[in-house]
Amino acid sequence: MTDEEAVPQVFEAGQTVQLVVEVKARRDAVSQLHAELQRLVDATHRHDDGVVRFEVGVDPEDETRYVGYEIWASRDALDRHAAKAHTQHFLSVAKQLVVDPARPLAATRWVPMRTEAPARYAVGTTAAADPPPGFAHQTFTTSDGAKLQFVTGGSGPTLLLLHGFPNTWYAWRDVMPALASTYRVVAADLRGLGDSTAGGLPNDVPTGAADVHELVAHLGCHTVSVIGQDWGGSTALAYAAAYPGEIAHLGVFEALPRGPWSDTGPGASGPWFADFHRIPDLPETIIAGQERTYLEWFYRAFSATPDVPTTNAVDEYLRTYVQPGKMRSALARYRGVEQEIAHNTKHLIEPLRIPVLAVGGATVFGSAVADNLRSAAANLRSMVIPDCGHYVAEERPADIANLIADFLTHSND
């Protein structure tokens, strides 16, 4: 974002540039301007080169005031951004939504600066973690251009495993080999997470369900069994609701999917971080550069097993979550709860008839996983894993592999 008349311009070639701007919306145009700013931020992260940081946050004391914080690798990179179609579109539209149409952006600081220091985290690996023996990394591009990364191996009926936050496919690494002798096992990175890209659609649960539909078609399956943990469990349920003819078995592990059964009143959103993650723009701005500190809190707070996830696993997760846009993609799922509820309300007119396995770790969601699904699943089986936390596939991999195998084999007995 630029306002050429408002700022001095003294630069040397190659200097990094920091820019702070203010946007003041008309009170009757706050939501529209917010949507336009979100589109600009997303387009900039996807299409502009030379952007080091580009964040926009709303003033917590004034909903009409937005502050943008940008760092560009050079003045040339900033100039290219200013000329891009998405930037010009925003400037044109913003004039109709701000208090002062003659000056939609007010630059409060624009100075050359030293190169931004790397964030203070020690990533254990730079390349993607190796898959288990007999498995291989593959990719698939969705109809909107998102590249989905998945790891696959084994033979037999297809079993799709979906991860949650703050994990990737790697959370299933110790479960996959035990199932590969009987099933073709596919563990996928959700859109915008792990080594999958965000594409051009919202990174919410309904979009994830459509991604699974496309991936299943790509794999050449008539039917598939899907097991998901956390947001992967919510995605798996949304897929089953929208495409019931494609799914043979559904597993929801340590997840509380939303639907018409959900309480959306005051205090119903869940733990503190769920509300925090739903605030537009602010969480990823605060977390930037502190991803390890922030995410390690989740790994330790919600695991009942010492040193699980392991240091190597945390390093692998951090390798991806520190990448530009990854935290925003993760947080988008919290911000899309209303879309998830609308999706499941539309598609779950009647309860699912397929076998559904609800699994909770005793120290986190426990029996609440099954309780949450009782109106959504007519053939529901429940299991609570004792002395286990949120990361069931990492805390109890042998038990989880056996549980999945038994469910897929005997669920119709």
XYZ file of C-alpha atoms in Angstrom:
413
model
C 0.000 0.000 0.000
C 1.373 3.409 -0.882
C 0.529 7.081 -0.502
C 3.219 8.834 -2.543
C 2.321 12.409 -1.509
C 2.454 11.768 2.210
C 5.986 10.548 2.745
C 9.601 11.467 2.026
C 11.548 9.193 -0.285
C 15.239 8.741 0.418
C 16.441 5.295 -0.551
C 19.496 3.472 -1.702
C 19.320 0.563 -4.122
C 18.570 -2.699 -2.384
C 17.604 -1.169 0.953
C 14.853 -2.876 2.899
C 11.838 -0.607 3.386
C 9.439 -0.450 6.321
C 6.036 1.141 5.878
C 3.290 1.776 8.414
C -0.021 3.102 7.103
C -3.406 3.916 8.584
C -6.797 3.336 6.957
C -9.858 5.025 8.484
C -13.177 3.470 7.440
C -16.584 5.094 7.415
C -18.690 3.526 10.165
C -21.209 2.247 7.637
C -18.444 0.585 5.590
C -16.367 -1.207 8.242
C -17.230 -4.762 7.205
C -16.820 -4.030 3.500
C -13.437 -2.386 4.000
C -12.318 -5.264 6.205
C -13.175 -7.734 3.438
C -11.278 -5.666 0.863
C -8.236 -5.453 3.144
C -8.310 -9.206 3.670
C -8.390 -9.764 -0.089
C -5.444 -7.407 -0.521
C -3.404 -9.145 2.180
C -4.122 -12.603 0.777
C -3.344 -11.546 -2.816
C -0.115 -9.853 -1.727
C 1.093 -12.938 0.152
C 0.315 -15.133 -2.844
C 1.451 -13.022 -5.771
C 4.011 -10.380 -4.734
C 7.725 -11.019 -4.658
C 9.985 -9.110 -2.302
C 7.465 -8.949 0.536
C 9.061 -9.710 3.913
C 6.006 -8.871 6.011
C 2.569 -7.581 5.106
C 0.015 -7.515 7.915
C -3.084 -5.460 8.650
C -4.757 -5.246 12.053
C -7.795 -3.459 13.448
C -7.416 -1.069 16.375
C -8.962 -2.933 19.349
C -10.369 0.378 20.649
C -11.657 1.675 17.311
C -13.186 -0.742 14.797
C -12.978 1.870 12.046
C -9.178 2.219 12.244
C -6.868 -0.243 10.517
C -3.087 -0.173 10.713
C -0.933 -1.853 8.106
C 2.648 -2.946 8.762
C 4.793 -3.785 5.751
C 8.417 -4.713 5.173
C 9.698 -4.965 1.614
C 13.056 -6.280 0.439
C 13.639 -3.151 -1.675
C 11.990 -0.037 -2.994
C 11.661 -1.779 -6.367
C 9.668 -4.582 -4.725
C 7.372 -2.010 -3.123
C 6.922 -0.214 -6.443
C 6.008 -3.479 -8.145
C 3.444 -4.142 -5.426
C 1.967 -0.670 -5.902
C 1.497 -1.355 -9.620
C -0.131 -4.770 -9.185
C -3.796 -5.138 -10.174
C -4.862 -6.233 -6.681
C -3.264 -3.139 -5.113
C -4.789 -0.787 -7.666
C -8.178 -2.448 -7.208
C -7.977 -1.944 -3.451
C -7.044 1.724 -3.787
C -9.944 2.302 -6.163
C -12.490 0.576 -3.949
C -11.105 2.021 -0.696
C -11.837 5.571 -1.837
C -15.525 4.741 -1.591
C -15.234 3.271 1.917
C -12.896 5.573 3.873
C -13.488 8.813 5.732
C -11.263 10.851 3.390
C -11.600 9.629 -0.227
C -8.824 11.973 -1.342
C -6.369 10.168 0.905
C -7.455 6.562 1.511
C -4.107 5.670 3.107
C -2.143 7.779 5.569
C 1.528 6.885 5.949
C 2.699 7.379 9.507
C 6.258 6.166 8.873
C 8.230 5.261 5.790
C 11.933 4.829 6.333
C 14.779 2.703 5.014
C 15.778 0.131 7.568
C 18.339 -2.576 8.129
C 17.576 -6.074 6.947
C 15.157 -7.777 9.324
C 16.890 -10.368 11.488
C 15.716 -13.978 11.160
C 13.120 -15.057 13.661
C 14.512 -16.716 16.772
C 13.648 -20.329 16.258
C 15.899 -23.272 15.592
C 14.372 -25.449 12.931
C 15.810 -28.952 13.082
C 15.496 -29.713 9.367
C 15.323 -27.672 6.206
C 14.052 -30.384 3.881
C 10.784 -32.199 4.385
C 10.942 -35.146 6.771
C 11.404 -38.524 5.154
C 8.243 -40.637 4.948
C 8.153 -44.032 6.669
C 9.778 -46.914 4.747
C 7.602 -47.972 1.831
C 5.900 -44.566 1.630
C 6.528 -41.647 -0.727
C 5.680 -37.962 -1.013
C 3.260 -37.034 -3.810
C 1.361 -33.901 -4.799
C -1.993 -33.144 -6.382
C -3.284 -29.802 -7.696
C -6.912 -28.896 -6.992
C -9.226 -27.184 -9.466
C -8.443 -23.768 -7.957
C -4.680 -24.304 -8.076
C -3.869 -25.390 -4.519
C -1.071 -27.954 -4.419
C -1.892 -30.642 -1.864
C 1.004 -32.689 -0.548
C 0.374 -36.210 0.679
C 2.356 -39.280 1.687
C 1.171 -42.665 0.468
C 2.135 -46.327 0.678
C 0.726 -49.815 1.126
C -1.980 -51.576 -0.865
C -5.626 -52.452 -0.474
C -8.705 -50.292 0.228
C -7.796 -46.619 0.604
C -7.513 -45.119 4.082
C -7.097 -41.324 4.212
C -5.590 -39.745 7.348
C -6.035 -36.014 8.071
C -4.091 -34.053 10.680
C -5.017 -31.146 12.940
C -3.463 -28.018 14.445
C -0.606 -27.490 15.034
C 0.521 -30.615 13.167
C 0.948 -31.951 9.623
C 0.712 -35.397 7.970
C 3.785 -36.256 10.077
C 1.548 -36.782 13.128
C 0.487 -40.139 11.607
C 4.021 -41.393 10.812
C 4.063 -44.128 13.486
C 0.547 -45.346 12.685
C 0.897 -45.603 8.909
C 3.303 -48.593 8.593
C 1.147 -50.815 10.813
C -1.822 -50.335 8.452
C 0.018 -50.485 5.124
C -0.080 -54.264 4.801
C -3.877 -54.158 4.554
C -4.666 -50.674 3.242
C -3.386 -48.093 0.816
C -2.635 -45.428 3.408
C -2.696 -41.766 2.400
C -1.758 -39.041 4.908
C -2.392 -35.566 3.487
C -1.430 -32.032 4.500
C -4.542 -29.875 4.720
C -4.783 -26.922 2.342
C -2.434 -24.118 3.364
C -0.664 -26.254 5.996
C 2.386 -28.496 5.984
C 3.778 -28.536 2.457
C 0.384 -27.896 0.835
C -0.310 -24.461 -0.601
C -3.297 -22.255 0.169
C -4.771 -21.837 -3.312
C -7.391 -19.185 -3.959
C -10.290 -20.407 -1.814
C -10.980 -19.927 1.917
C -8.933 -22.173 4.168
C -12.015 -23.386 6.024
C -13.602 -26.752 6.738
C -16.048 -26.773 3.778
C -13.182 -26.047 1.377
C -11.223 -28.859 3.004
C -14.143 -31.223 2.405
C -14.135 -30.291 -1.285
C -10.360 -30.854 -1.359
C -10.844 -34.387 -0.028
C -13.467 -35.014 -2.708
C -11.025 -33.962 -5.431
C -8.160 -35.914 -3.879
C -10.282 -39.073 -3.688
C -11.136 -38.710 -7.371
C -7.445 -38.183 -8.154
C -6.608 -41.384 -6.276
C -9.142 -43.270 -8.391
C -11.240 -44.429 -5.456
C -14.905 -45.358 -5.551
C -15.055 -45.267 -1.764
C -12.577 -44.316 0.927
C -12.304 -44.511 4.697
C -11.299 -41.239 6.361
C -9.839 -40.702 9.824
C -9.169 -37.151 11.009
C -7.779 -35.627 14.175
C -8.644 -32.104 15.405
C -9.392 -29.922 12.332
C -8.779 -33.044 10.259
C -11.695 -34.654 12.103
C -13.926 -31.670 11.378
C -12.876 -31.813 7.722
C -13.560 -35.550 7.559
C -17.083 -35.107 8.957
C -17.826 -32.266 6.530
C -16.637 -34.479 3.662
C -18.845 -37.355 4.802
C -21.825 -35.009 5.078
C -21.379 -33.562 1.575
C -20.281 -36.755 -0.215
C -21.877 -39.659 1.690
C -21.662 -42.015 -1.287
C -17.865 -41.792 -1.346
C -17.058 -42.707 2.237
C -17.192 -46.148 3.825
C -15.970 -45.374 7.351
C -15.435 -42.132 9.271
C -13.161 -41.578 12.271
C -13.258 -38.347 14.302
C -10.361 -38.207 16.745
C -9.979 -35.470 19.373
C -12.258 -33.108 17.456
C -15.572 -31.362 18.085
C -16.976 -30.601 14.633
C -19.600 -27.868 14.425
C -23.068 -28.197 12.965
C -26.740 -27.548 13.713
C -26.208 -29.241 17.071
C -23.597 -26.658 18.143
C -24.237 -24.024 20.783
C -23.166 -20.682 19.335
C -24.239 -18.490 22.236
C -21.973 -16.502 24.609
C -19.101 -18.571 25.970
C -19.665 -21.399 23.510
C -16.565 -20.863 21.400
C -14.307 -23.007 23.585
C -10.923 -22.307 25.203
C -9.264 -18.889 25.256
C -7.137 -19.508 22.179
C -10.193 -20.257 20.022
C -11.499 -16.737 20.619
C -7.984 -15.314 20.192
C -7.464 -17.120 16.891
C -10.744 -15.754 15.540
C -9.605 -12.120 15.860
C -8.790 -10.900 12.328
C -5.086 -10.377 11.630
C -3.899 -9.791 15.202
C -2.813 -13.322 16.277
C -0.507 -14.002 13.325
C 1.044 -10.545 13.783
C 1.808 -11.243 17.436
C 2.968 -14.828 16.814
C 5.302 -13.902 13.904
C 8.883 -14.713 14.899
C 7.690 -16.528 18.035
C 6.121 -19.557 16.404
C 8.198 -22.061 18.356
C 7.394 -20.473 21.714
C 3.702 -20.266 20.880
C 3.220 -23.708 19.350
C 5.358 -25.521 21.913
C 2.850 -24.367 24.513
C 0.149 -26.338 22.664
C 2.345 -29.422 22.288
C 3.071 -29.530 26.009
C -0.271 -28.286 27.362
C -2.385 -30.826 25.473
C -0.173 -33.905 25.616
C -0.453 -36.348 28.505
C 2.712 -38.173 27.469
C 6.144 -36.763 28.402
C 8.284 -35.693 25.435
C 5.480 -36.302 22.916
C 5.407 -34.789 20.359
C 9.128 -35.475 20.165
C 11.724 -32.789 19.515
C 12.153 -34.068 15.955
C 8.396 -33.870 15.389
C 8.233 -30.318 16.730
C 11.125 -29.367 14.447
C 9.251 -30.810 11.461
C 6.043 -28.998 12.357
C 7.920 -25.728 12.888
C 9.639 -26.140 9.512
C 6.246 -25.603 7.922
C 4.397 -23.364 10.393
C 7.074 -20.649 10.172
C 6.621 -20.405 6.419
C 4.840 -17.222 5.225
C 1.079 -17.578 5.354
C 0.966 -20.907 7.206
C -0.236 -19.498 10.533
C -2.858 -17.438 8.717
C -4.082 -20.606 6.970
C -4.307 -22.391 10.315
C -6.147 -19.543 12.016
C -8.556 -19.223 9.085
C -10.236 -22.443 10.202
C -11.108 -20.887 13.557
C -12.453 -17.834 11.731
C -14.589 -20.013 9.458
C -16.692 -21.753 12.113
C -19.912 -20.151 10.818
C -19.194 -21.564 7.352
C -18.631 -25.006 8.892
C -21.944 -24.830 10.753
C -23.777 -23.708 7.612
C -22.170 -26.503 5.560
C -23.053 -29.272 7.991
C -26.540 -27.858 8.591
C -27.181 -27.972 4.844
C -25.861 -31.483 4.258
C -26.757 -33.340 7.447
C -30.511 -33.321 7.055
C -30.412 -36.876 8.395
C -27.693 -38.539 10.494
C -24.871 -40.343 8.710
C -25.544 -44.053 8.221
C -21.946 -45.138 7.763
C -19.942 -46.453 10.740
C -18.460 -43.541 12.712
C -15.708 -43.923 15.311
C -15.343 -41.146 17.905
C -12.057 -41.183 19.823
C -11.030 -38.874 22.639
C -7.935 -38.613 24.790
C -8.987 -38.953 28.425
C -7.167 -35.806 29.561
C -8.538 -33.516 26.826
C -11.831 -34.141 24.943
C -12.535 -37.657 26.226
C -16.171 -38.711 25.798
C -17.123 -35.252 24.530
C -16.070 -36.336 21.012
C -18.844 -38.931 20.892
C -21.353 -36.746 22.753
C -20.862 -34.013 20.134
C -21.658 -36.429 17.274
C -24.729 -38.215 18.602
C -27.172 -36.253 16.459
C -24.913 -36.484 13.388
C -24.185 -40.230 13.325
C -26.697 -43.099 13.542
C -23.996 -45.783 13.738
C -21.640 -44.336 16.337
C -18.893 -46.159 18.177
C -16.971 -44.414 20.983
C -13.580 -44.913 22.576
C -11.719 -42.908 25.217
C -7.959 -43.539 25.394
C -6.843 -43.559 29.053
C -3.887 -41.434 30.165
C -3.755 -39.851 26.701
C -3.986 -36.265 25.567
C -4.823 -34.542 22.298
C -2.096 -36.057 20.103
C -3.483 -39.586 20.133
C -1.620 -40.845 17.051
C 1.719 -39.764 18.538
C 1.032 -40.588 22.174
C -0.425 -44.067 21.519
C 0.492 -45.024 17.933
C 0.248 -48.820 18.387
C -3.104 -48.575 20.163
C -4.465 -46.188 17.540
C -3.313 -48.394 14.657
C -4.988 -51.418 16.257
C -8.128 -49.410 16.985
C -8.386 -48.212 13.374
C -7.770 -51.692 11.986
C -10.431 -53.195 14.253
C -12.912 -50.452 13.359
C -12.432 -50.872 9.610
C -12.668 -54.652 9.862
C -15.485 -55.186 12.359
C -17.594 -51.994 12.330
C -20.448 -53.729 10.532
C -20.450 -56.866 12.710
